[in-house]
Amino acid sequence: MERSHSLFKQLKHATSIDISTRQHQVIYWLSTTAILTTCAALIARAVQLGQDNSSSPATQYGTLTLLISWVSAMVLNHLEHRQDVRSSTYIYAFYVLTLAASAIHIRTMHDLALTAQSQFASFCVFFGALIVGFVVEAWPRNAIVRNQDILDQDLPTAYDQSNLVSRLCFHFMQSVISKGYKQPLVDDDVANMMPRRIRTVHSYDLVSQEWDRHVAKCRTKGNKKPSLLWVVLKAGRWSWLPILVFSLLASIMEYVQPLLLDVILSFISSYSTDSPSPPVYGIILSIGMFVSALLASLASGQFYQIGTNLGLEFKAGLVSMIYRKSLKLSPNARRETTVGEISNHMSVDAERISQAVTHIPGIVSAPFEICVGMWMLYRQLGPSAFTGLGVVLMIIPIQTLIGKTLNTAKDKKLEAMDNRVRLMNEILSSIKIVKLYSWERSFREKLDVVRKKELNHLRHIGIAVAFMMIMYTSLPTLITLLSFTVYALAGGPGGARGTMSAQVVFVSVTLFGRLAKPIGRLSQIVSQSISFNVAVKRIQSFLLQEELEDAQIEYFDGPSQQRSSLSESGYSDGLIQVKRSASDVTLLQAGSKAVSISVQDATFSWDQTTAESKKEMLNLKEQKSDRVTTPTSDQGARPALVDINLEIPSGSLSILMGRVGQGKSSLLGAIIGDMYKHKGRVRVYGQLAYVPQQAWIINASLRENILFGNALDQERYDRITAAVGLIPDFKMLPAGDLTEIGERGINLSGGQRQRVSLARAAYQDADIYLLDDPLSAVDAHVDQHLWENLIGPEGLLNDKTRLLVTHGIHHLSEADQIIVIKSGQIDETGKYEDLMNDQGSFFKLVSEYSVKERQAEKGEQQDESGDQSTVNIAKDDIKTVDAPSPATGTEMVKEDDNAQLIMEEEAAAGSVGWKVFMNYCKAGTYIYSFLGIILFVFSQASQIGINLWLQRWAGREGTDRQDSIGAFLGVYAALVVLYIGLDVSVNLIIFIQAGYRASTLMHNNLLQRVLRLPMSFFDTTPVGRIMNRFSSDVDNMDELLPFFASDFYFFLSTVLGTLIVISFSVPIFLAVIPFLVVLYLIIQTYYIRSARALKRIYSISKSPLYQHFGETLAGVSTIRALRVSDQFIRNSAAKSDQSSNAYFAYTISNRWMHIRLEFLGSIVVLATALLAVLGRETLGPAMAGLALSYSLNATYGITLLVTSFSELQNQLVSVERIREYSEKNTEAPDVNEGVDDQLPPNWPRQGSIVFKNYSTRYRQGMDLVIKDISFTVAAGEKVGIVGRTGAGKSSLTLALFRIIEAANSHWAIASHNGADSDAEPNGGEIGKAPKDLEKVAVEEDGGSIEIDGVDISTVGLETLRKHLAIIPQDPTLFAGTVRENLDPFDQVGDVELWEALERAHLKEYISTMPGGLSYEVAQNGDNFSVGQRSLICLARALLRKTKILVLDEATAAVDVETDELIQKTIRQEFKDRTILTIAHRIKTVMDSDKILVLEKGWVQEYDSPSELLKKGNSLFYSLAQKAGEV
């Protein structure tokens, strides 16, 4: 199937190339023909002009010059055609200029009556050929990629293929906008839009190479600290130049319009004199205003286009650098930098750098605009204009102070956000544990504390932004007042009173309005520059984090054939023997044999140690201790591994043993390069494969998890999956091996996850396999199967080098070498027989706990045939190692709708509903929301009042009706003060009151709801998708939404005021308004439908990137060990490019809208100017000035109104997404007051459990995992639960805790959030039972579970879970202190905590840690071994003192000695409690009162161990026999 798909793809590409080639050939020859025709016409004209004696030399020289230019164009056309991407910009621009000049030339010849001459006919032929050539050159063309290697990865994009005009007016987005208007857009509709240079492969090189050179240069200069800010600015290189040029050009064009306004008012004023100007002069001036507005729009569009491109380049490059850095972090750096913090660097910091690029050139353009504006004002007002300059200079220190405040507030807010995101990520990653322990309230309180700090800083940001907004809106009005006051009082010649003519007033008002933009932008430029600097510094600090040194591990291609360097003598088989004495360790080896791993005199730690500690470390041999509680992973100065000398022969099976926390996993970590090497040498000969103790599963199909990027070899794949025993699992899964596996393998059992991990390693076909206790997660018979068919001497990997960590002792005799590690040092090494003969610590361990050893005297003869039940199990579960036939392999692929677990995130279609906006207003309170609108209306009314008052004054200047200066200035000042007061009030209300309250309430609702969602939601929803709501969406709601809401209200009132004033001044303009409104509504509707969809696509596109990043960090050790970093970097780059492409499409669609709205705005300017010119005799200069000054602002105001409206809608997408999760169906209430209040005070008192015809499934629509089971557990009874992997053992415990509900029960249906759910959201107050559900009736077919006679489905979840205790299958610790991990509610004292740790055999270890109970636990508990984490979970259970305890494979990750100690503790401490124990080690449950045997969700057997062992055909007997217990 895949091969045929590949062939089809190649055929499709070949066909596409053929079509594109033909198209390009046609375009090439047509364009060449057109150019040849132009040249021929010019030659003919030159000859004709030469024959005509009356023709001027200038015409002849001009024709020859044009001919030379077009001959050159033909050569350029041939060269440019080789690009095969798009039309030549140079030729296209030449066509445009020549056409414009030729049209003027034809009109000139017509006016001069030269049309009868033959040269005119030749020039017309030339002009016609130009038109044809222009059309051909503008014709869109598809790319030809002649290099097949880059066919799929470097195709030219829509932007690359667009011509000059298409780029100027953003027409290349037209197809997307049109499609978005007709139907909802999807990812494929916007694929391949952005320029190729933005792609990660190019952007990474752009930034990374510059950074590497800069860092190397700083290192050569000693202690000079590298500056990422300088690197980013330098990486832009020449791209900054066009950005700056277009920015300045747009600024110049903006000021051309007030100049033309001055001339137009002079033109109108001339009609009150004896020498009026000709009407055509006024029309030309009107057209000039239109053209200048259009050019300003085009220049501004290109400025934003190029700036957006450069910003995306920086973002893509930095995201890739952050991702690559995360793969190389040292242990210290990994502890100091959490997943949440790194995610924030990618989602927030890189994003802000991208967005700030378009504001940075304002550092040059804004002062330039202010200087130009002040010069033009000086021409109008004379020295009085410097009053405004003085105000601007006085404001700069205030802006600087506000900027510093904003900088500090942003820094602190981001720091608080990092902490919140980190904690939230940790909660969501371990949500099952949080629910099992009923810790939702504790974590919510922790998050509330962090969120309050974040909101406090948000309030400070709001205040600073509100005052910066005032700089933009109110400052120009204040400057105008002060300048006019000085001018009116002393602005005339010799300090006399200035003349407030219409020309002076309205040109000045227009100029002050233009000044408002750069002055207002100053605050935004400062804000964005601060954000840029803060973001760059945060990323810089991360990029400068410590890295692991690749050189500390020496890799070689094949096995070493050298003689061992560790000793001079030894055994003839080449294996290493260690004999310990009080003084030293002697290593012996005889002969020479290929070595796969060699470690010589090596010392490792998880921390960088001080010089003193290194010295102490070297003397540890003389200070050895028999203490068994030595640290293993993070203990300050003490190394985890000391003086390690080890050789692993090629092709051997070596077993690494030791107690919990002695350094077994650390040794594997040292070999793969995950630890600090302080001395010694590590050499690895061949390719490594690594299986971690906690299986790492990615969110992909089961097959993709095994192949891990490799090509499918069906025969090898079938052999490996059979060897790991996955064939029966394939048959049980909905779509076989194509079933999608959720994040962290959520829909697989622990054993299945571990076997998938083993299959992945086996499929790598490596030379060396490091297996970190994979057998602890599987049942006894699966353990045996894996040993016989994969790991053991006869297994699939029998010719590979295997280093296996295990706590089991039943395979030791078959190992080639056994290594015993104790206190971070190798204690014993040798063959099984030799170590037993030495009778050291290994002998004591085995002889005490091995049933096989005790039965050795009876011989090893065993009945091969076994009993019938054993044979049946072998047939059903274990399968033969032989590869299945091709038919068997294809049977794994089943078509099933349930193959997909993680549903694609859907983008809501249509507009962001009014309901969403009203929800946001409600969260901010309706009073504040509508008060803001009303104040904006009054603010605009006062602004209109100011301008009408100025118009009144200018109209009466020099007449008898003129008011006194005092009256004029008094009213003027009052209106300005009123405007400023209203402006201050409205911004403070929006940012400080409404915005702050809305952010607080909506985040709280989201948090409470998410923590109360059922486990089925988390099974099908990636953590990255949820985190996107808590990071990007919450950040947008916090900071951007109030800003755009304020903008929308401001520009809405401004535009309405503009239309009112123009209509009042030029009533005929009312006739134009309906057409303008219709056109604006069409463009807005046309655009907004696509913009909303593009925003949603962009929001969704970020989730896979963050999800992939989180998965990468979780499996970074496996990725590094397998050396597949490049593969993951490529995957990350693809997801980053998809996100960048979506953002590019979104932002460029905005420019598409801008250019069209600004064109319509230019028409408004043209229409107003023409109406003023045509009505010059009836319309006075004052009224014309008022109308024209408002019309010049109309373009800006209307465009920003639509922009702010669309941005508001786009930001409301974040509210919509937050609201989506805030309205999901929750699980059952925490407290059911009607039932919980009636429970006995110490419920459950006895601890009896009754399952009555109980059935359950993981979520609606899936098959049952527990099927109609009934059994009773008496009070105080100890029940062991056994069964093969996937039999339903863990599902039983989840049912007891109501993580999953009884099938078809009320809450199973009401809490379902899938597409097939007919249930309405359960509503009500979170955590409380809705009134109509206070008594929940369990449907008959789902059965029930009763504890002490109480149906648990009627009990509140918090009440139920707090009265149960569990030691879970995956021991989980949270970042914080040991105390917080044991007692998050702070309910017990330190004495009880130490007692619990002592009984869990951890007191001595924790007491050696810095701070004891206050010792900081790293994220995910990485500074504790898995076994130690299990012991902490045991201590938690001891503290709960509940009557029911569930042990879900709690001792799977500990050695047999520690297991025995734990079992002893359990027997002593929980002797009066009911215990349900799920165990892979049959020995663990042999002393249980009863054994419950599950098989495929059914109860197969339930009786005491002795009774079941009497039945030779029982399933339990066969399991015990294989475990060596019979």
PDB file of N, CA and C in Angstrom, residues 34 38 95 99 106 124-138:
ATOM      1  N   ALA A  34       6.831  39.181 -27.483  1.00  0.00           N
ATOM      2  CA  ALA A  34       6.365  40.538 -27.171  1.00  0.00           C
ATOM      3  C   ALA A  34       7.534  41.516 -27.112  1.00  0.00           C
ATOM      4  N   THR A  38       8.361  44.776 -29.493  1.00  0.00           N
ATOM      5  CA  THR A  38       8.646  46.139 -29.025  1.00  0.00           C
ATOM      6  C   THR A  38       9.951  46.656 -29.628  1.00  0.00           C
ATOM      7  N   TYR A  95       8.043  47.245 -17.278  1.00  0.00           N
ATOM      8  CA  TYR A  95       6.799  47.282 -18.043  1.00  0.00           C
ATOM      9  C   TYR A  95       5.864  48.373 -17.513  1.00  0.00           C
ATOM     10  N   LEU A  99       4.855  51.606 -19.623  1.00  0.00           N
ATOM     11  CA  LEU A  99       3.453  51.793 -20.008  1.00  0.00           C
ATOM     12  C   LEU A  99       2.946  53.170 -19.576  1.00  0.00           C
ATOM     13  N   ILE A 106       1.832  59.245 -25.773  1.00  0.00           N
ATOM     14  CA  ILE A 106       0.784  59.177 -26.798  1.00  0.00           C
ATOM     15  C   ILE A 106      -0.154  60.356 -26.663  1.00  0.00           C
ATOM     16  N   CYS A 124       2.474  53.222 -31.540  1.00  0.00           N
ATOM     17  CA  CYS A 124       1.248  52.530 -31.097  1.00  0.00           C
ATOM     18  C   CYS A 124       1.450  51.017 -31.126  1.00  0.00           C
ATOM     19  N   VAL A 125       2.172  50.523 -32.155  1.00  0.00           N
ATOM     20  CA  VAL A 125       2.506  49.083 -32.187  1.00  0.00           C
ATOM     21  C   VAL A 125       3.358  48.728 -30.967  1.00  0.00           C
ATOM     22  N   PHE A 126       4.319  49.584 -30.680  1.00  0.00           N
ATOM     23  CA  PHE A 126       5.174  49.401 -29.497  1.00  0.00           C
ATOM     24  C   PHE A 126       4.321  49.354 -28.219  1.00  0.00           C
ATOM     25  N   PHE A 127       3.366  50.265 -28.128  1.00  0.00           N
ATOM     26  CA  PHE A 127       2.497  50.335 -26.943  1.00  0.00           C
ATOM     27  C   PHE A 127       1.626  49.072 -26.837  1.00  0.00           C
ATOM     28  N   GLY A 128       1.104  48.608 -27.963  1.00  0.00           N
ATOM     29  CA  GLY A 128       0.300  47.377 -27.954  1.00  0.00           C
ATOM     30  C   GLY A 128       1.114  46.168 -27.544  1.00  0.00           C
ATOM     31  N   ALA A 129       2.358  46.084 -28.051  1.00  0.00           N
ATOM     32  CA  ALA A 129       3.246  44.970 -27.665  1.00  0.00           C
ATOM     33  C   ALA A 129       3.557  45.033 -26.172  1.00  0.00           C
ATOM     34  N   LEU A 130       3.681  46.261 -25.650  1.00  0.00           N
ATOM     35  CA  LEU A 130       3.918  46.421 -24.204  1.00  0.00           C
ATOM     36  C   LEU A 130       2.758  45.842 -23.400  1.00  0.00           C
ATOM     37  N   ILE A 131       1.536  46.137 -23.828  1.00  0.00           N
ATOM     38  CA  ILE A 131       0.356  45.649 -23.105  1.00  0.00           C
ATOM     39  C   ILE A 131       0.333  44.118 -23.118  1.00  0.00           C
ATOM     40  N   VAL A 132       0.585  43.528 -24.299  1.00  0.00           N
ATOM     41  CA  VAL A 132       0.606  42.051 -24.403  1.00  0.00           C
ATOM     42  C   VAL A 132       1.702  41.481 -23.510  1.00  0.00           C
ATOM     43  N   GLY A 133       2.895  42.077 -23.589  1.00  0.00           N
ATOM     44  CA  GLY A 133       4.009  41.591 -22.771  1.00  0.00           C
ATOM     45  C   GLY A 133       3.731  41.721 -21.282  1.00  0.00           C
ATOM     46  N   PHE A 134       3.070  42.834 -20.906  1.00  0.00           N
ATOM     47  CA  PHE A 134       2.725  43.048 -19.494  1.00  0.00           C
ATOM     48  C   PHE A 134       1.770  41.962 -18.993  1.00  0.00           C
ATOM     49  N   VAL A 135       0.762  41.633 -19.803  1.00  0.00           N
ATOM     50  CA  VAL A 135      -0.204  40.587 -19.427  1.00  0.00           C
ATOM     51  C   VAL A 135       0.496  39.239 -19.294  1.00  0.00           C
ATOM     52  N   VAL A 136       1.364  38.928 -20.261  1.00  0.00           N
ATOM     53  CA  VAL A 136       2.090  37.648 -20.211  1.00  0.00           C
ATOM     54  C   VAL A 136       2.997  37.599 -18.988  1.00  0.00           C
ATOM     55  N   GLU A 137       3.691  38.696 -18.723  1.00  0.00           N
ATOM     56  CA  GLU A 137       4.610  38.739 -17.580  1.00  0.00           C
ATOM     57  C   GLU A 137       3.868  38.618 -16.257  1.00  0.00           C
ATOM     58  N   ALA A 138       2.641  39.136 -16.225  1.00  0.00           N
ATOM     59  CA  ALA A 138       1.839  39.077 -14.992  1.00  0.00           C
ATOM     60  C   ALA A 138       1.147  37.732 -14.817  1.00  0.00           C
TER      61      ALA A 138
END
